[in-house]
Amino acid sequence: MNTDSFRKQAHEVVDWIADYFEHIEEYPVKSPAKPGEIMEHLPDTPPEKAEPFDQIMKDFNEKIIPGITHWQHPRFMAYFPANNSGPSILGEMLMSALGAQCMSWQTSPAATELEERVMEWLRGMIGLPESFTGVIQDTASTATLCSLLMAREQVSNFRINEQGFSQNAEYAIYCSEEAHSSIEKAIKIAGFGRKALRKIPVDENFALIPSKLREAIITDLKNGVVPACVVAALGTTGSTAVDPLDEIGDICEEYDIWYHIDAAFSGTALLLPEKRWMSKGVEKADTFVFNPHKWMFTNFDCSAFYVKDPEALVRTFEILPEYLKTKEGSQVNNYRDWGIQLGRRFRALKLWFVIRQFGVEGLQQKIRKHIKMTEQLVKKIDQSIDFDRLAPVPVNTICFRYHPQDVKEEELNSLNKQLLHQLQDSGFVYLTHTKLNGQFAIRIVIGQTNVEERHVQEVWDFIQEKAGMPGGKVG
Ligand code: PLP
């Protein structure tokens, strides 16, 4: 491809993107594709000869788009969002054009230094103390794994890095029953073994109960098991419950246990001073993660990982073969040693674009608006005699269920499952679920870049209509 054709085709792609955003509401939110249906339209073998761009775009529109679930649709209210924005896409485009692999300072000084600066900005923006130093990871799962590996090396005085686990050392890692599955995954990958996981009970708000944590630690110590790490949630996945970080931090200090905070989704709300109550005690943590790629308009992937002791992080991961040595040595940050992978994308660029083009105030306004729309919907759900709200709503995720007066408790789970499937299959809205205290809860998350009050109202009307209200039943 010469630069003239590149220019022409790139313009077409940008036009495609702009049209996509203009018409996004015309797409079904969740792809209606059946398993195998997309593959059926893809040839078994690759083309021997080059194909024209127009043909590729035609196939993209006809064969790929039908299998896309539209994560940027304003009525995508499933899981947690992975929202994006114009500035982020532009930053990502430039990043891919530069194609820089930013493993060391020398392989692109601007990538390293911009990452340092943007992580400092972000730290201030969410009110983290200056004692934290940031590095961008791909995902919160990776950041949590990095933290657990750091914990493993701290608790073994860096012995496990050298010699592996010894037969007789047993470790324990604590998190709440509502904590994200990435913690269990990291425990397996880090070699602790799933048996090391202690799931601590939660209270009526789905937040970890500190006294139960203490009891579990004491029991482990009595049994010769070494407490290696506590992971607290600033916003669980199910219902965005906030663990009492301050009290958990005190327990970690008392027993000298590594402390990680997973704020993957709700961390973005810390942009708002009025939401900082959630992070009270954050200064006691060793590491903290939140994902701008969830709710901060920065397209996937971009996870902000903060550590108190960058030297311990580097010591956990550093490896220096001859071919990676550079003359700047330790004068600079070589981010290849700040995580698992060697090669790194220039993710700071899109974050820089987002922060600059929104401005801190612009970001705050959007987040506040999402929270306000959520509060308005909470009121409507609470006023309806046919719906129950199943959890508190600290930010913008509502867990609720349909509960017609004449339906017995034991029938509610299957009724709500049926309702959810109808909503999903409609293509009008995409919602997902969780279980809270064994109750099937439909989740609604209001965090899309372009979600407006009218979308929320449409979705609420649609839920009631599908539930067969007034008077009727799902079916
Ligand atoms: N932690 C929490 C609380 C989450 O909600 C999620 C994902 O939703 C994760 C971790 C994992 O995030 P990632 O996809 O960035 O690994």
Coordinates of N, CA and C in Angstrom, one line a residue, residues 277-403:
W277 N -15.1 9.3 49.9 CA -15.3 8.5 51.1 C -15.0 7.1 50.8
M278 N -15.2 6.7 49.6 CA -15.0 5.2 49.2 C -13.5 4.8 49.4
S279 N -12.6 5.8 49.2 CA -11.2 5.4 49.3 C -10.5 5.8 50.6
K280 N -11.4 6.0 51.6 CA -10.8 6.4 52.9 C -9.9 5.2 53.4
G281 N -8.6 5.5 53.7 CA -7.7 4.5 54.1 C -6.8 3.9 53.0
V282 N -7.0 4.5 51.8 CA -6.3 4.0 50.6 C -4.8 4.0 50.8
E283 N -4.3 5.0 51.6 CA -2.9 5.2 51.8 C -2.2 4.0 52.5
K284 N -3.1 3.2 53.1 CA -2.5 2.0 53.8 C -2.2 0.9 52.9
A285 N -2.7 1.0 51.6 CA -2.4 -0.1 50.7 C -1.0 -0.1 50.1
D286 N -0.6 -1.3 49.7 CA 0.7 -1.4 49.0 C 0.5 -1.2 47.5
T287 N -0.6 -1.6 47.0 CA -0.9 -1.4 45.6 C -2.4 -1.2 45.4
F288 N -2.7 -0.5 44.2 CA -4.0 -0.1 43.9 C -4.2 -0.2 42.4
V289 N -5.3 -0.6 42.0 CA -5.6 -0.6 40.5 C -6.9 -0.1 40.2
F290 N -7.0 0.7 39.1 CA -8.3 1.0 38.5 C -8.2 1.1 37.0
N291 N -9.3 0.9 36.3 CA -9.2 0.8 34.8 C -9.8 2.1 34.1
P292 N -9.0 2.9 33.6 CA -9.6 4.0 32.7 C -10.3 3.3 31.6
H293 N -10.0 2.1 31.2 CA -10.7 1.4 30.1 C -12.1 0.9 30.4
K294 N -12.5 1.2 31.7 CA -13.9 0.8 31.9 C -14.8 2.0 31.8
W295 N -14.6 3.0 32.7 CA -15.6 4.0 32.8 C -15.0 5.4 32.5
M296 N -13.7 5.5 32.1 CA -13.1 6.8 31.9 C -12.8 7.1 30.4
F297 N -13.7 6.6 29.5 CA -13.7 7.0 28.1 C -12.4 6.7 27.4
T298 N -11.6 5.8 27.9 CA -10.3 5.4 27.3 C -10.4 4.0 26.8
N299 N -10.4 3.8 25.5 CA -10.7 2.5 25.0 C -9.8 1.4 25.5
F300 N -10.4 0.2 25.6 CA -9.7 -1.0 26.1 C -8.4 -1.2 25.2
D301 N -7.2 -1.4 25.8 CA -7.0 -1.7 27.2 C -6.1 -0.6 27.8
C302 N -6.4 -0.3 29.1 CA -5.6 0.7 29.8 C -6.0 0.6 31.3
S303 N -5.1 0.1 32.1 CA -5.3 -0.2 33.5 C -4.2 0.6 34.3
A304 N -4.6 1.4 35.2 CA -3.7 2.2 36.0 C -3.3 1.4 37.3
F305 N -2.1 1.0 37.4 CA -1.6 0.2 38.6 C -0.7 1.1 39.4
Y306 N -1.0 1.3 40.7 CA -0.2 2.1 41.5 C 0.5 1.3 42.6
V307 N 1.8 1.6 42.8 CA 2.5 0.8 43.9 C 3.2 1.8 44.8
K308 N 3.3 1.4 46.0 CA 4.0 2.2 47.0 C 5.5 2.1 46.8
D309 N 6.0 0.9 46.4 CA 7.4 0.7 46.4 C 7.8 0.2 45.0
P310 N 8.1 1.1 44.1 CA 8.4 0.7 42.8 C 9.7 -0.2 42.7
E311 N 10.6 0.0 43.7 CA 11.8 -0.9 43.7 C 11.4 -2.3 43.9
A312 N 10.4 -2.5 44.8 CA 10.0 -3.9 45.1 C 9.3 -4.5 43.8
L313 N 8.6 -3.7 43.1 CA 8.0 -4.1 41.8 C 9.1 -4.6 40.8
V314 N 10.0 -3.7 40.7 CA 11.1 -4.0 39.7 C 11.9 -5.2 40.2
R315 N 12.1 -5.3 41.4 CA 12.9 -6.4 41.9 C 12.2 -7.7 41.7
T316 N 10.8 -7.7 41.7 CA 10.0 -8.9 41.5 C 10.2 -9.3 40.0
F317 N 10.2 -8.4 39.1 CA 10.2 -8.7 37.7 C 11.5 -8.6 36.9
E318 N 12.4 -7.9 37.4 CA 13.6 -7.5 36.6 C 14.4 -8.7 36.1
I319 N 14.8 -8.6 34.9 CA 15.6 -9.6 34.3 C 16.4 -8.9 33.2
L320 N 17.7 -9.1 33.2 CA 18.5 -8.2 32.3 C 19.4 -9.0 31.4
P321 N 18.9 -9.6 30.3 CA 19.9 -10.2 29.4 C 20.7 -9.2 28.7
E322 N 21.8 -9.6 28.2 CA 22.8 -8.7 27.5 C 22.1 -7.8 26.5
Y323 N 21.2 -8.4 25.7 CA 20.6 -7.7 24.5 C 19.6 -6.6 25.0
L324 N 19.3 -6.6 26.2 CA 18.3 -5.5 26.7 C 19.0 -4.4 27.4
K325 N 20.3 -4.6 27.6 CA 21.0 -3.5 28.4 C 21.1 -2.2 27.6
T326 N 20.8 -1.1 28.2 CA 21.0 0.2 27.5 C 21.9 1.1 28.4
K327 N 22.5 2.1 27.7 CA 23.5 2.9 28.4 C 22.9 3.8 29.5
E328 N 21.6 4.1 29.5 CA 21.0 4.9 30.5 C 20.9 4.2 31.8
G329 N 20.8 2.9 31.8 CA 20.8 2.0 33.0 C 19.7 2.5 33.9
S330 N 20.0 2.7 35.2 CA 18.9 3.0 36.2 C 18.6 4.4 36.3
Q331 N 19.2 5.3 35.4 CA 18.8 6.7 35.4 C 17.4 6.9 35.0
V332 N 16.8 5.9 34.3 CA 15.5 6.0 33.7 C 14.6 4.9 34.1
N333 N 13.3 5.0 33.8 CA 12.4 3.9 34.1 C 12.4 3.0 32.8
N334 N 12.6 1.8 33.0 CA 12.5 0.8 31.9 C 11.3 0.0 32.2
Y335 N 10.1 0.3 31.6 CA 8.9 -0.3 32.0 C 8.8 -1.8 31.8
R336 N 9.7 -2.3 31.0 CA 9.7 -3.8 30.8 C 9.8 -4.5 32.1
D337 N 10.4 -3.8 33.1 CA 10.6 -4.5 34.4 C 9.5 -4.1 35.4
W338 N 8.5 -3.5 35.0 CA 7.4 -3.1 35.9 C 6.2 -4.0 35.7
G339 N 6.4 -5.1 35.1 CA 5.2 -6.0 34.9 C 5.6 -7.3 34.2
I340 N 4.7 -8.0 33.6 CA 4.9 -9.3 33.2 C 5.5 -9.4 31.8
Q341 N 4.9 -8.6 30.9 CA 5.4 -8.7 29.5 C 6.6 -7.8 29.3
L342 N 7.4 -8.2 28.2 CA 8.5 -7.4 27.8 C 8.0 -6.2 26.9
G343 N 7.4 -6.6 25.8 CA 6.9 -5.6 24.9 C 5.7 -4.8 25.4
R344 N 5.7 -3.5 25.2 CA 4.6 -2.7 25.7 C 4.0 -1.8 24.6
R345 N 2.7 -1.6 24.7 CA 2.1 -0.6 23.8 C 2.2 0.8 24.4
F346 N 2.0 1.8 23.6 CA 2.2 3.2 24.1 C 0.8 3.7 24.5
R347 N 0.3 3.0 25.6 CA -1.1 3.3 26.0 C -1.3 4.7 26.6
A348 N -0.1 5.3 27.1 CA -0.3 6.6 27.8 C -0.8 7.6 26.8
L349 N -0.5 7.4 25.5 CA -0.9 8.4 24.5 C -2.4 8.6 24.5
K350 N -3.2 7.6 24.4 CA -4.6 7.7 24.4 C -5.2 8.3 25.7
L351 N -4.5 8.0 26.8 CA -5.0 8.5 28.1 C -4.7 10.0 28.1
W352 N -3.6 10.4 27.6 CA -3.2 11.8 27.5 C -4.2 12.6 26.6
F353 N -4.5 12.0 25.5 CA -5.5 12.6 24.6 C -6.9 12.8 25.4
V354 N -7.3 11.8 26.1 CA -8.6 11.8 26.8 C -8.5 12.9 27.9
I355 N -7.5 12.9 28.7 CA -7.5 13.8 29.8 C -7.4 15.3 29.3
R356 N -6.6 15.4 28.2 CA -6.5 16.8 27.7 C -7.8 17.3 27.0
Q357 N -8.4 16.4 26.2 CA -9.5 16.8 25.4 C -10.8 17.0 26.3
F358 N -10.9 16.2 27.3 CA -12.1 16.3 28.2 C -11.8 17.4 29.2
G359 N -10.5 17.4 29.7 CA -10.2 18.2 30.9 C -10.7 17.5 32.1
V360 N -10.1 17.8 33.3 CA -10.6 17.1 34.5 C -12.1 17.4 34.7
E361 N -12.4 18.7 34.5 CA -13.8 19.1 34.7 C -14.8 18.3 33.8
G362 N -14.4 18.2 32.5 CA -15.2 17.5 31.6 C -15.4 16.0 32.0
L363 N -14.4 15.4 32.5 CA -14.5 14.0 32.9 C -15.5 14.0 34.1
Q364 N -15.3 14.9 35.1 CA -16.1 14.9 36.3 C -17.6 15.1 35.9
Q365 N -17.8 16.0 34.9 CA -19.2 16.3 34.6 C -19.9 15.0 34.0
K366 N -19.2 14.3 33.2 CA -19.7 13.1 32.6 C -20.1 12.1 33.7
I367 N -19.1 11.9 34.6 CA -19.3 10.8 35.6 C -20.4 11.2 36.6
R368 N -20.5 12.5 36.9 CA -21.6 13.0 37.8 C -22.9 12.8 37.1
K369 N -22.9 13.1 35.8 CA -24.2 12.9 35.1 C -24.6 11.4 35.1
H370 N -23.7 10.5 34.9 CA -24.0 9.1 35.0 C -24.6 8.7 36.4
I371 N -24.0 9.3 37.4 CA -24.4 8.9 38.7 C -25.8 9.5 39.0
K372 N -26.0 10.7 38.5 CA -27.3 11.4 38.7 C -28.4 10.6 38.0
M373 N -28.1 10.2 36.7 CA -29.2 9.4 36.0 C -29.5 8.1 36.7
T374 N -28.4 7.5 37.3 CA -28.6 6.3 38.1 C -29.5 6.5 39.3
E375 N -29.2 7.6 40.0 CA -30.0 7.9 41.2 C -31.5 8.1 40.8
Q376 N -31.7 8.7 39.6 CA -33.1 9.0 39.2 C -33.8 7.6 38.9
L377 N -33.1 6.7 38.3 CA -33.7 5.4 38.1 C -33.9 4.6 39.4
V378 N -32.9 4.7 40.3 CA -33.1 4.1 41.6 C -34.4 4.5 42.2
K379 N -34.7 5.8 42.1 CA -36.0 6.3 42.7 C -37.2 5.6 42.1
K380 N -37.1 5.5 40.7 CA -38.3 4.8 40.0 C -38.4 3.4 40.4
I381 N -37.3 2.7 40.5 CA -37.3 1.3 40.9 C -37.9 1.1 42.4
D382 N -37.4 2.0 43.2 CA -37.8 1.9 44.6 C -39.3 2.3 44.8
Q383 N -39.8 3.1 43.9 CA -41.2 3.5 43.9 C -42.2 2.4 43.4
S384 N -41.6 1.5 42.6 CA -42.4 0.5 41.9 C -42.7 -0.7 42.8
I385 N -44.0 -1.0 43.0 CA -44.2 -2.2 43.9 C -43.9 -3.5 43.2
D386 N -43.6 -3.5 41.9 CA -43.3 -4.8 41.2 C -41.9 -5.1 41.1
F387 N -41.0 -4.2 41.6 CA -39.6 -4.4 41.5 C -38.9 -4.3 42.8
D388 N -37.9 -5.1 43.1 CA -37.1 -5.0 44.3 C -35.7 -4.5 43.9
R389 N -35.2 -3.6 44.7 CA -33.7 -3.3 44.5 C -33.0 -4.2 45.5
L390 N -31.9 -4.8 45.1 CA -31.3 -5.9 45.9 C -30.0 -5.5 46.5
A391 N -29.5 -4.2 46.2 CA -28.2 -3.8 46.8 C -28.2 -2.3 46.8
P392 N -27.3 -1.7 47.7 CA -27.1 -0.3 47.7 C -26.5 0.1 46.4
V393 N -26.6 1.4 46.1 CA -26.0 1.9 44.8 C -25.0 3.0 45.1
P394 N -23.8 2.7 45.4 CA -22.8 3.7 45.7 C -22.4 4.6 44.4
V395 N -22.4 4.0 43.2 CA -22.1 4.7 42.1 C -23.2 4.6 41.0
N396 N -23.0 3.8 40.0 CA -23.9 3.8 38.9 C -24.4 2.4 38.4
T397 N -24.4 1.4 39.3 CA -24.8 0.1 39.0 C -26.0 -0.3 39.9
I398 N -27.1 -0.7 39.3 CA -28.3 -1.0 40.1 C -28.5 -2.5 39.9
C399 N -28.7 -3.2 41.0 CA -29.1 -4.6 41.0 C -30.6 -4.7 41.4
F400 N -31.4 -5.3 40.6 CA -32.8 -5.3 40.9 C -33.4 -6.6 40.4
R401 N -34.7 -6.8 40.8 CA -35.4 -8.0 40.2 C -36.9 -7.6 40.1
Y402 N -37.5 -8.3 39.2 CA -38.9 -8.2 39.0 C -39.6 -9.0 40.0
H403 N -40.6 -8.5 40.8 CA -41.2 -9.2 41.9 C -42.7 -8.9 41.9

